[in-house]
Short mmCIF file of C-alpha atoms in Angstrom, two decimals:
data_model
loop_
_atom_site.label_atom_id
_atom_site.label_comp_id
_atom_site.label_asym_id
_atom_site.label_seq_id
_atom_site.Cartn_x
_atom_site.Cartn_y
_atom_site.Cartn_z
CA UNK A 20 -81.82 -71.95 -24.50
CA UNK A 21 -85.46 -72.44 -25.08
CA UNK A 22 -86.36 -70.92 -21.86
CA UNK A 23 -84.17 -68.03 -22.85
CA UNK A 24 -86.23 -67.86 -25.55
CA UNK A 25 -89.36 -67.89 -23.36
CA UNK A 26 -88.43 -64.84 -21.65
CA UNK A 27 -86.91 -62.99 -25.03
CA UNK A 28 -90.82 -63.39 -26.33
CA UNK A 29 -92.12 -62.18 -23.28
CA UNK A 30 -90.29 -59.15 -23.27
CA UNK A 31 -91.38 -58.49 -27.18
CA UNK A 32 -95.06 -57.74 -25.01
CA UNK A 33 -94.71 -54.35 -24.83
CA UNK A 34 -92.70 -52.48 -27.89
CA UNK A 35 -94.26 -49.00 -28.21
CA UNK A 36 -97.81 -48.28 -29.65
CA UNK A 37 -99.17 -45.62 -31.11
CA UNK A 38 -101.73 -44.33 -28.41
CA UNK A 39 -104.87 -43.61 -30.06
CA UNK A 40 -107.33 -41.74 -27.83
CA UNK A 41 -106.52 -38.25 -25.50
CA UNK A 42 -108.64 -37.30 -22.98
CA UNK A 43 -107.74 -34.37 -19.79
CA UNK A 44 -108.13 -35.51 -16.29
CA UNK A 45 -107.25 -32.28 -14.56
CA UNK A 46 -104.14 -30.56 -15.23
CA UNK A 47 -103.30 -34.08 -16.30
CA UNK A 48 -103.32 -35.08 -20.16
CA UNK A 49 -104.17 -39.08 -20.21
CA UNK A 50 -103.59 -41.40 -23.17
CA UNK A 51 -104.92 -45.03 -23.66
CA UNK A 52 -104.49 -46.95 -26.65
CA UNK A 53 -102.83 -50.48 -27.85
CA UNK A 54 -103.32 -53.38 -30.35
CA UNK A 55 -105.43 -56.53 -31.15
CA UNK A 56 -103.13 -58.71 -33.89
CA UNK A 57 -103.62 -62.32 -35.00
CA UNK A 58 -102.29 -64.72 -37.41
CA UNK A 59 -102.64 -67.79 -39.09
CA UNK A 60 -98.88 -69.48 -39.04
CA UNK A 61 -97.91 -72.62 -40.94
CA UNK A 62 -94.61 -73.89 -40.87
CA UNK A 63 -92.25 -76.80 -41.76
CA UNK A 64 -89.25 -78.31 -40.10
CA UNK A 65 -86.35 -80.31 -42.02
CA UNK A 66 -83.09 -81.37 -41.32
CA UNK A 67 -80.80 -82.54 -38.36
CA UNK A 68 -81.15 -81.23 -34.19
CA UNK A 69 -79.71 -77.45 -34.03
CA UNK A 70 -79.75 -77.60 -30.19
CA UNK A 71 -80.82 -73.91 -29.56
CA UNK A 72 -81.50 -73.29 -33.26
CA UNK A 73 -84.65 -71.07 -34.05
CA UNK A 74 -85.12 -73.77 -37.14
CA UNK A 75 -84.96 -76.74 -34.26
CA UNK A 76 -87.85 -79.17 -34.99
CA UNK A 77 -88.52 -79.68 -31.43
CA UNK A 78 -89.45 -76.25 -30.86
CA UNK A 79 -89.56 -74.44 -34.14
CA UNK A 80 -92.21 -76.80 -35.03
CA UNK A 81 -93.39 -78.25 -32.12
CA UNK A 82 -91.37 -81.95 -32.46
CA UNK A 83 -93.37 -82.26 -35.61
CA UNK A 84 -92.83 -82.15 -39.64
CA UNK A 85 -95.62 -79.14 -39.70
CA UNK A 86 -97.04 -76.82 -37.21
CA UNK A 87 -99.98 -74.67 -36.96
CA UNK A 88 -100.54 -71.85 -35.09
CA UNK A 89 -103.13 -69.24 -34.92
CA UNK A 90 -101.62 -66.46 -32.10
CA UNK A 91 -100.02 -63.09 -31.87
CA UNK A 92 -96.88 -61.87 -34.33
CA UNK A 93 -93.90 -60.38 -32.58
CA UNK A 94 -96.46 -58.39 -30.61
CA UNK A 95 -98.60 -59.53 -28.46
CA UNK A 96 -102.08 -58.01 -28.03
CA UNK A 97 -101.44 -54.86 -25.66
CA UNK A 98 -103.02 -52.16 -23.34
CA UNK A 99 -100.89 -48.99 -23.15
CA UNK A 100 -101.57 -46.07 -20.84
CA UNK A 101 -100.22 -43.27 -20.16
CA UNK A 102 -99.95 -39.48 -18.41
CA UNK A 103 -98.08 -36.35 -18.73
CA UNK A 104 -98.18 -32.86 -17.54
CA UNK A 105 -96.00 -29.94 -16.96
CA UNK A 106 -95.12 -28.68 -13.14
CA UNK A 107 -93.04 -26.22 -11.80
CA UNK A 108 -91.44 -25.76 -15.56
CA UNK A 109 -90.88 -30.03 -15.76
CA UNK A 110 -92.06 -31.80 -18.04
CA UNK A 111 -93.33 -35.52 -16.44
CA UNK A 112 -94.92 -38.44 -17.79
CA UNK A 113 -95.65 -41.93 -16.94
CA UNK A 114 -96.31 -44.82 -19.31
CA UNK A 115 -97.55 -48.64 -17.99
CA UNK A 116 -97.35 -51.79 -21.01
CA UNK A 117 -99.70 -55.00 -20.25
CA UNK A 118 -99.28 -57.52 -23.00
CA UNK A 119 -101.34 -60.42 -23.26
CA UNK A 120 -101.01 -63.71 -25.43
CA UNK A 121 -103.69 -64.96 -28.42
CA UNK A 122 -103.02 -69.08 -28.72
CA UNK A 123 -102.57 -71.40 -26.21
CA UNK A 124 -102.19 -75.27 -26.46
CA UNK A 125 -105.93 -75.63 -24.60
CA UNK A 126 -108.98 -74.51 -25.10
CA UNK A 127 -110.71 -74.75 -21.33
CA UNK A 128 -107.10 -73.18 -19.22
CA UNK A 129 -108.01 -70.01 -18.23
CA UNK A 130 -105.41 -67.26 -20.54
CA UNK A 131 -105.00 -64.94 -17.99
CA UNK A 132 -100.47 -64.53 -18.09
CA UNK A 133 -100.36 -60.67 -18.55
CA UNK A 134 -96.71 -59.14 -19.02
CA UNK A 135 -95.82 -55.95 -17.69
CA UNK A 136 -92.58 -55.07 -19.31
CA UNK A 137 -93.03 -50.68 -19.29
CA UNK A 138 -93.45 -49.29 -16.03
CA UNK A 139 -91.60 -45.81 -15.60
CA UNK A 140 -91.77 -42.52 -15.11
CA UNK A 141 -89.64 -39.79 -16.69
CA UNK A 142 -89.13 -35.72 -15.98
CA UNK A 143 -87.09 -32.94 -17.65
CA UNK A 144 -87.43 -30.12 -20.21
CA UNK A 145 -86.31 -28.70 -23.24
CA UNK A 146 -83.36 -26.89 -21.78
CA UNK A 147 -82.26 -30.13 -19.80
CA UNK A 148 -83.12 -32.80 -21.65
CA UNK A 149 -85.18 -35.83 -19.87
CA UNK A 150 -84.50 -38.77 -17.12
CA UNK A 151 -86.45 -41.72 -17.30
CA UNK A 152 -86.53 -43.67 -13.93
CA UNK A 153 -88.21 -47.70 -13.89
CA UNK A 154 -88.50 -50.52 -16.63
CA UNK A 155 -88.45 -49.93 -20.08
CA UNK A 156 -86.58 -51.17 -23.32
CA UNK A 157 -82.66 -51.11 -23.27
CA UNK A 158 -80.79 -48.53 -25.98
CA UNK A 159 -78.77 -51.10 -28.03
CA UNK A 160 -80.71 -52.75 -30.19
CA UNK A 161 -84.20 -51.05 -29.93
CA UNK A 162 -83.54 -48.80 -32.91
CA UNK A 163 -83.81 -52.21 -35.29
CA UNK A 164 -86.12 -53.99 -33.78
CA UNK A 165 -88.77 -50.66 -33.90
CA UNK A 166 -87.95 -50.47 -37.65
CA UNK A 167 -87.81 -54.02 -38.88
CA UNK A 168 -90.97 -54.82 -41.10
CA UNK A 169 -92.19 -58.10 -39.51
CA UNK A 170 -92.92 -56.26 -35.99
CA UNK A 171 -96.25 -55.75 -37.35
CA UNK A 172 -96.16 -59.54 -38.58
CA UNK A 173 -94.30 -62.17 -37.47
CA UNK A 174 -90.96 -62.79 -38.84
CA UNK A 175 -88.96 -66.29 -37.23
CA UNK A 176 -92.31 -68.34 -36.53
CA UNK A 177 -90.78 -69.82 -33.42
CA UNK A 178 -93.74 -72.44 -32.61
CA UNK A 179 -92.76 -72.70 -28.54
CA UNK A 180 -93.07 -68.96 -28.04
CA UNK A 181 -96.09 -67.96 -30.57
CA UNK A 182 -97.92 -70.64 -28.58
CA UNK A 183 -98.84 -68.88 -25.35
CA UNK A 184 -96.77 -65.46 -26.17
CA UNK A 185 -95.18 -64.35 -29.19
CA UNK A 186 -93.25 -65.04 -32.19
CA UNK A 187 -89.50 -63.46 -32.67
CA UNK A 188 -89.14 -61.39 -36.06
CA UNK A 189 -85.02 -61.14 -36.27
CA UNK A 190 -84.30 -61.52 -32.77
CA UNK A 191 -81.33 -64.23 -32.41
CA UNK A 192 -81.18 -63.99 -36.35
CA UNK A 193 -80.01 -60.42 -37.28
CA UNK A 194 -80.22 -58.77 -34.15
CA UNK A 195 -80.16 -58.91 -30.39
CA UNK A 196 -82.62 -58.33 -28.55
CA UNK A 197 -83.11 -54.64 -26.73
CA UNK A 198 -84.51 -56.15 -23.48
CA UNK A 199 -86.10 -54.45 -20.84
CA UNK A 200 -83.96 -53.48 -17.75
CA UNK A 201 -84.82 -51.57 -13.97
CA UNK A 202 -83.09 -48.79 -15.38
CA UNK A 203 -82.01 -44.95 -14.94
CA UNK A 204 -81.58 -43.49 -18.52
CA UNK A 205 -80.75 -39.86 -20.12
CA UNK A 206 -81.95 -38.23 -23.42
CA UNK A 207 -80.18 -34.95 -24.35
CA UNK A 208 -81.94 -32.47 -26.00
CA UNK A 209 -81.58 -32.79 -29.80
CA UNK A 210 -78.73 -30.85 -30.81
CA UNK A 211 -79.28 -28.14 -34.00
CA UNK A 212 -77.61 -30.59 -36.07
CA UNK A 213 -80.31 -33.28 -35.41
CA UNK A 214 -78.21 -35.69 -32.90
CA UNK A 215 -79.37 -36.65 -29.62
CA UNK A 216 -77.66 -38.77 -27.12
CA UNK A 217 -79.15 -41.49 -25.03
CA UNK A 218 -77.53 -42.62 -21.72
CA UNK A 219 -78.68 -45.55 -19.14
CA UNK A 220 -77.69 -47.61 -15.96
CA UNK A 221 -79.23 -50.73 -16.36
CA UNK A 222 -79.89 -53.24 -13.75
CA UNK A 223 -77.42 -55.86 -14.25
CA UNK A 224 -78.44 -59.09 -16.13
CA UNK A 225 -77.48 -62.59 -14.73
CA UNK A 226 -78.16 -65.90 -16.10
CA UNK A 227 -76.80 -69.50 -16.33
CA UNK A 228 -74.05 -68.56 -18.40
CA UNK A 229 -73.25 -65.08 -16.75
CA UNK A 230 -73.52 -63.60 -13.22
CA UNK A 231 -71.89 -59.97 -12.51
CA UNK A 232 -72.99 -57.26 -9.80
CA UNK A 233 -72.22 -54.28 -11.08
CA UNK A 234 -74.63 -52.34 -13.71
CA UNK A 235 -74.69 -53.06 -17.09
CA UNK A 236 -73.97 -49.63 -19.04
CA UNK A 237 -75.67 -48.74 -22.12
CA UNK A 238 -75.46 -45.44 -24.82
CA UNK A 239 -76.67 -44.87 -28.02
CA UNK A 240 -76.36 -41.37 -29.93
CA UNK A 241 -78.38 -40.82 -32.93
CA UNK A 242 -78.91 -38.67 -35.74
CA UNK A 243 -81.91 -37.91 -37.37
CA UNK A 244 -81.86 -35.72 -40.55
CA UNK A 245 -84.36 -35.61 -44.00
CA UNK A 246 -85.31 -39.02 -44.95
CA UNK A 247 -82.14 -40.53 -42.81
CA UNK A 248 -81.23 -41.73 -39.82
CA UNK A 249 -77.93 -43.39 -38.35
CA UNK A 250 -77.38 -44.54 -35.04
CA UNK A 251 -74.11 -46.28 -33.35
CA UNK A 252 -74.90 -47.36 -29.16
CA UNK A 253 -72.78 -49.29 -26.91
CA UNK A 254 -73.43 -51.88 -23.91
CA UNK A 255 -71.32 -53.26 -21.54
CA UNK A 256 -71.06 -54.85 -17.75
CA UNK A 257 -68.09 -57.09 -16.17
CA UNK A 258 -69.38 -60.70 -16.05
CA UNK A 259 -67.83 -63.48 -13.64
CA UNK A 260 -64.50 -63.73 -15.44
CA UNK A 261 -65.19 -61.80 -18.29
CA UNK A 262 -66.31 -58.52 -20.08
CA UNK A 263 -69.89 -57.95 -21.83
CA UNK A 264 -68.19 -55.27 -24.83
CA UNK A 265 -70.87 -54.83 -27.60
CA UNK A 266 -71.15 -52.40 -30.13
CA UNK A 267 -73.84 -51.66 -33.09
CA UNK A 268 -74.00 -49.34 -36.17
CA UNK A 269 -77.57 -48.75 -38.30
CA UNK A 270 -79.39 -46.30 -40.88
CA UNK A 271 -82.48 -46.30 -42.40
CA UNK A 272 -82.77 -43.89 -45.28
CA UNK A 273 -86.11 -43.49 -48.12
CA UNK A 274 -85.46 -42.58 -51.81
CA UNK A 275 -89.30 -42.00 -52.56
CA UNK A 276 -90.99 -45.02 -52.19
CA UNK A 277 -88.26 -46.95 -51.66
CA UNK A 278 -86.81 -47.69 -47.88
CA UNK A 279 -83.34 -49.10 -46.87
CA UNK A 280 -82.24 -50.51 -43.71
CA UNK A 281 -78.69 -51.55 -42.00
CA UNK A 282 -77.62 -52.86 -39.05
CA UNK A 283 -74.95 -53.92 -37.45
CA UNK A 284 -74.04 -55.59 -34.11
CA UNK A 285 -70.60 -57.26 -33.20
CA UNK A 286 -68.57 -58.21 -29.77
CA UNK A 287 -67.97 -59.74 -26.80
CA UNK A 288 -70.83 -61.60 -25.01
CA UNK A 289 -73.08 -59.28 -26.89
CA UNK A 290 -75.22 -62.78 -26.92
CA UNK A 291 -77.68 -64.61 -29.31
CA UNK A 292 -80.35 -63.61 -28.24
CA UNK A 293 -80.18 -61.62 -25.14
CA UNK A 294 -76.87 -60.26 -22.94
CA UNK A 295 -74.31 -62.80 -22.61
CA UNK A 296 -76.78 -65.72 -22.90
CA UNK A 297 -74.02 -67.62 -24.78
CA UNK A 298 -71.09 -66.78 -22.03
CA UNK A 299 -67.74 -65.67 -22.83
CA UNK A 300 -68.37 -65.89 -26.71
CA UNK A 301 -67.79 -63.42 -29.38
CA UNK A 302 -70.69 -62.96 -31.93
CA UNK A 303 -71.83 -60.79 -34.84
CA UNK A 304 -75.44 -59.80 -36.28
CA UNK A 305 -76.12 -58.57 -39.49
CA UNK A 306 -79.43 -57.39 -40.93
CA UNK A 307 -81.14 -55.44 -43.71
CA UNK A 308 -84.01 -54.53 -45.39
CA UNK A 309 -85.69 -52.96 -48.37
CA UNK A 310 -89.49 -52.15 -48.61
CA UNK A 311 -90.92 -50.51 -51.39
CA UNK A 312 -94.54 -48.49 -51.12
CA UNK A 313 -96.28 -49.67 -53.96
CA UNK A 314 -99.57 -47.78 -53.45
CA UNK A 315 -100.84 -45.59 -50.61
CA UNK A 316 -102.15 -48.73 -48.82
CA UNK A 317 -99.72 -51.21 -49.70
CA UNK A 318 -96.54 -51.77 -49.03
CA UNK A 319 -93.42 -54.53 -49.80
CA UNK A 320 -91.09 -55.90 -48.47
CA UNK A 321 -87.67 -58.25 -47.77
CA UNK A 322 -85.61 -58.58 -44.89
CA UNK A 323 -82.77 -60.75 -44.07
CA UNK A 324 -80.72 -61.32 -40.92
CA UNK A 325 -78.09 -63.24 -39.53
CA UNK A 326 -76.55 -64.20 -36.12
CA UNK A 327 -73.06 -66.36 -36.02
CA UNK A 328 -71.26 -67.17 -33.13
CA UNK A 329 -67.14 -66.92 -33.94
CA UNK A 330 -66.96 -70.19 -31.47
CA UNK A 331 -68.60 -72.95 -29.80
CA UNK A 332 -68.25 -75.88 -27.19
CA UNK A 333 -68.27 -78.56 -28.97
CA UNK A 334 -69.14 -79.83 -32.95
CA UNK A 335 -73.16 -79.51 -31.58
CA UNK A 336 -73.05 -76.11 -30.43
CA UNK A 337 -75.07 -73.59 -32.65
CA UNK A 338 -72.88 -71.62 -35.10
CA UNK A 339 -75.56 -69.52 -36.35
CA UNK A 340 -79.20 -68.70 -37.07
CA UNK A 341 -80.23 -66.84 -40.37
CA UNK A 342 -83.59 -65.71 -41.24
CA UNK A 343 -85.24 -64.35 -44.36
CA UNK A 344 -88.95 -62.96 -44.39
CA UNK A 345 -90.88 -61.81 -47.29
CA UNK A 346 -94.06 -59.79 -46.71
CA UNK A 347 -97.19 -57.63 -48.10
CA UNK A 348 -98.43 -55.48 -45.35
CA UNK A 349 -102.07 -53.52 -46.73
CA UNK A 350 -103.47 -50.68 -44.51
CA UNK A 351 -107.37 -51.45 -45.75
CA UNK A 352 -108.18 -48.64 -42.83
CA UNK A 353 -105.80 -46.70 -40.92
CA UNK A 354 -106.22 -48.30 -38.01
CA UNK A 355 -105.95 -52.03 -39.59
CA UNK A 356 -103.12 -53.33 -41.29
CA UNK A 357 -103.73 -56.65 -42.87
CA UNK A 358 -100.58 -58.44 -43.57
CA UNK A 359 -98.83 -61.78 -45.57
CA UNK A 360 -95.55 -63.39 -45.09
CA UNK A 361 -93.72 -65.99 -46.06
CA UNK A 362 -90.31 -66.95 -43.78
CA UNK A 363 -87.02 -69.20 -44.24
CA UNK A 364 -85.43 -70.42 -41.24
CA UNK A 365 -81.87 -72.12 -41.14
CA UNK A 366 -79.62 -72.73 -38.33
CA UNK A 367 -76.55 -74.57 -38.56
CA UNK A 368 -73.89 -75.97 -35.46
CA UNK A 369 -70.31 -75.84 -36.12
CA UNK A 370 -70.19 -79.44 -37.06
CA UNK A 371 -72.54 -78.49 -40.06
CA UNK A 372 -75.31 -80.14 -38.93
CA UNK A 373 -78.48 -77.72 -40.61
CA UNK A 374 -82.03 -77.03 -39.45
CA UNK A 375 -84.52 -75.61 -41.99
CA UNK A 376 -88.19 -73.83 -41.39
CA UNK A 377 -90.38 -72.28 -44.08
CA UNK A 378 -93.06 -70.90 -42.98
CA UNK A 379 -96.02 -68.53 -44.03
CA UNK A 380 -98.40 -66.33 -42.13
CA UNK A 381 -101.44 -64.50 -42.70
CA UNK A 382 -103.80 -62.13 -40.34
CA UNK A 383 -103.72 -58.73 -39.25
CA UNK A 384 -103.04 -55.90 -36.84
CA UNK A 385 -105.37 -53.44 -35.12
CA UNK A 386 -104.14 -50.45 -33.67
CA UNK A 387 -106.39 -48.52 -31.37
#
């Protein structure tokens, strides 16, 4: 599980940035941009072993009572670039991710892991819609992840992946994770009433717990109207002796200052943290959130989320994971967003045996 987790935080490396500087190079237009983002994490680990847990002493916290760590949130520091242009009445683009890591456990070993988690190229037009062809972020599961608060903080303050990568927000407690997937994906036009339609062919995933050849299928139609959204996507691909059959449901709507979040994710397989990663097991994720713009610069904010397993192995296997973050996030420019946080961690095995973390962080995120 932990090295599940390894790879989950790796693939956080590369969620979408704003890019922040357009230049032309020939008929091409060219955009660079990214983030810097650090923070000072404290945390504290209680209770019994939650093999798997994301409140598990051993890794939560390092094997210790408290745990320091001075790294990146749920995004790393990144380099995004990318190109567009229009030929022969197409529209194509290209975008290419490179995350990089903040802490590390020494202070001589060279830091030099990148993660390259976007590479793709997509084509189309108004008329047709657009075809993305390479690597890039799945459909179910993205829309949460992109609007949950603590992606510009840090959320679960997972010690063994904000060491050396990054930490995990709600993923594996409120959500799964979108991951990234080879993939050949479709985006509709947007329809007069404000709905698009997103369909992919993803590469199929196989693990430890799963194998399967075929490829995993993935679609997600959303609506976008004043101040709401909704969303419902599907994923699915034929395992070893079973079925991957997952389903999610979401808004976000703003009443003034005020903004509400939903989401909901239930099925077969549909995994703790990533597809299947829990085998033939059905599981549900729940998560919300309410922020509240206090003042042009500032705004608050609570979010809570919960993954639960309906079965397990054994008495020791991990029931559920349930996360709550609280946070302040203050735009002193408009590029910098500093930000405060304070997290509860609990996970809990179907023999009741209960892992806690609190936690608190404190930095800031650069956006250039």
């Amino acid at each position: 599980m932990k090295k599940k987790i390894l790879a989950i935080a790796a693939a956080v490396a590369t969620l979408p940035a704003a890019y922040a500087v357009d230049f032309k190079a020939g008929d091409w237009n060219m955009s660079l941009g990214g983030n810097i983002n650090a923070y000072y994490t404290g945390a504290h680990c209680t209770g019994g072993v939650v093999a798997g847990g994301l409140a598990n002493k051993a890794d939560a916290c390092g094997g210790k009572e408290n745990a320091t760590t001075i790294g990146n949130g749920l995004l790393p520091s990144m380099l995004n670039v990318g190109a567009k242009t229009t030929q022969n009445g197409y529209d194509v683009g290209a975008v290419i991710g490179i995350g990089v890591a903040t802490a590390t456990n020494s202070a001589i070993a060279s830091n030099s892991a990148v993660d390259v988690r976007n590479a793709y190229v997509t084509f189309g037009n108004k008329d047709m819609g657009t075809i993305k062809m390479g690597r890039d972020y799945g459909l179910f599961g993205l829309t949460p992840v992109l609007n949950d608060m603590t992606l510009l903080g840090v959320g679960a303050a997972y010690k063994a992946t904000q060491n050396g990568r990054v930490s995990l927000g709600h993923i594996g407690a409120g959500y799964t994770y979108a991951g990234t997937y080879g993939q050949m994906a479709y985006t509709t036009p947007t329809f007069g009433n404000g709905v698009s339609i997103d369909l992919g062919l993803m590469n199929p995933v196989e693990g430890a717990v799963a194998s399967g050849s075929g490829p995993q299928l993935q679609a997600r139609a959303t609506y976008a109207g004043q101040s709401f959204k909704a969303w419902v996507a599907q994923k699915n691909q034929s395992y070893t002796g079973y079925n991957m059959s997952a389903s999610e449901v979401g808004v976000t709507t703003s009443v003034g200052p005020v903004g509400l979040l939903a989401n909901y994710q239930s099925g077969n397989a549909v995994g703790m943290l990533s597809d299947a990663d829990q085998g033939n097991i059905k599981a549900k994720n729940t998560f919300v959130q309410a922020t509240y713009k206090a003042t042009d610069k500032l705004k608050l904010g609570v979010s809570s989320g919960t993954s639960k397993n309906s079965s397990g192995a054994a008495s020791t296997s991990l029931l559920s994971n349930q996360h709550t973050a609280t946070g302040a996030y203050y735009s002193l420019t408009p590029s910098l967003t500093l930000v405060g946080e304070i997290g509860n961690t609990t996970s809990k095995t179907f023999g009741g045996t209960e892992a806690k973390q609190t936690s608190y962080s404190v930095g800031g995120i650069f956006f250039f």
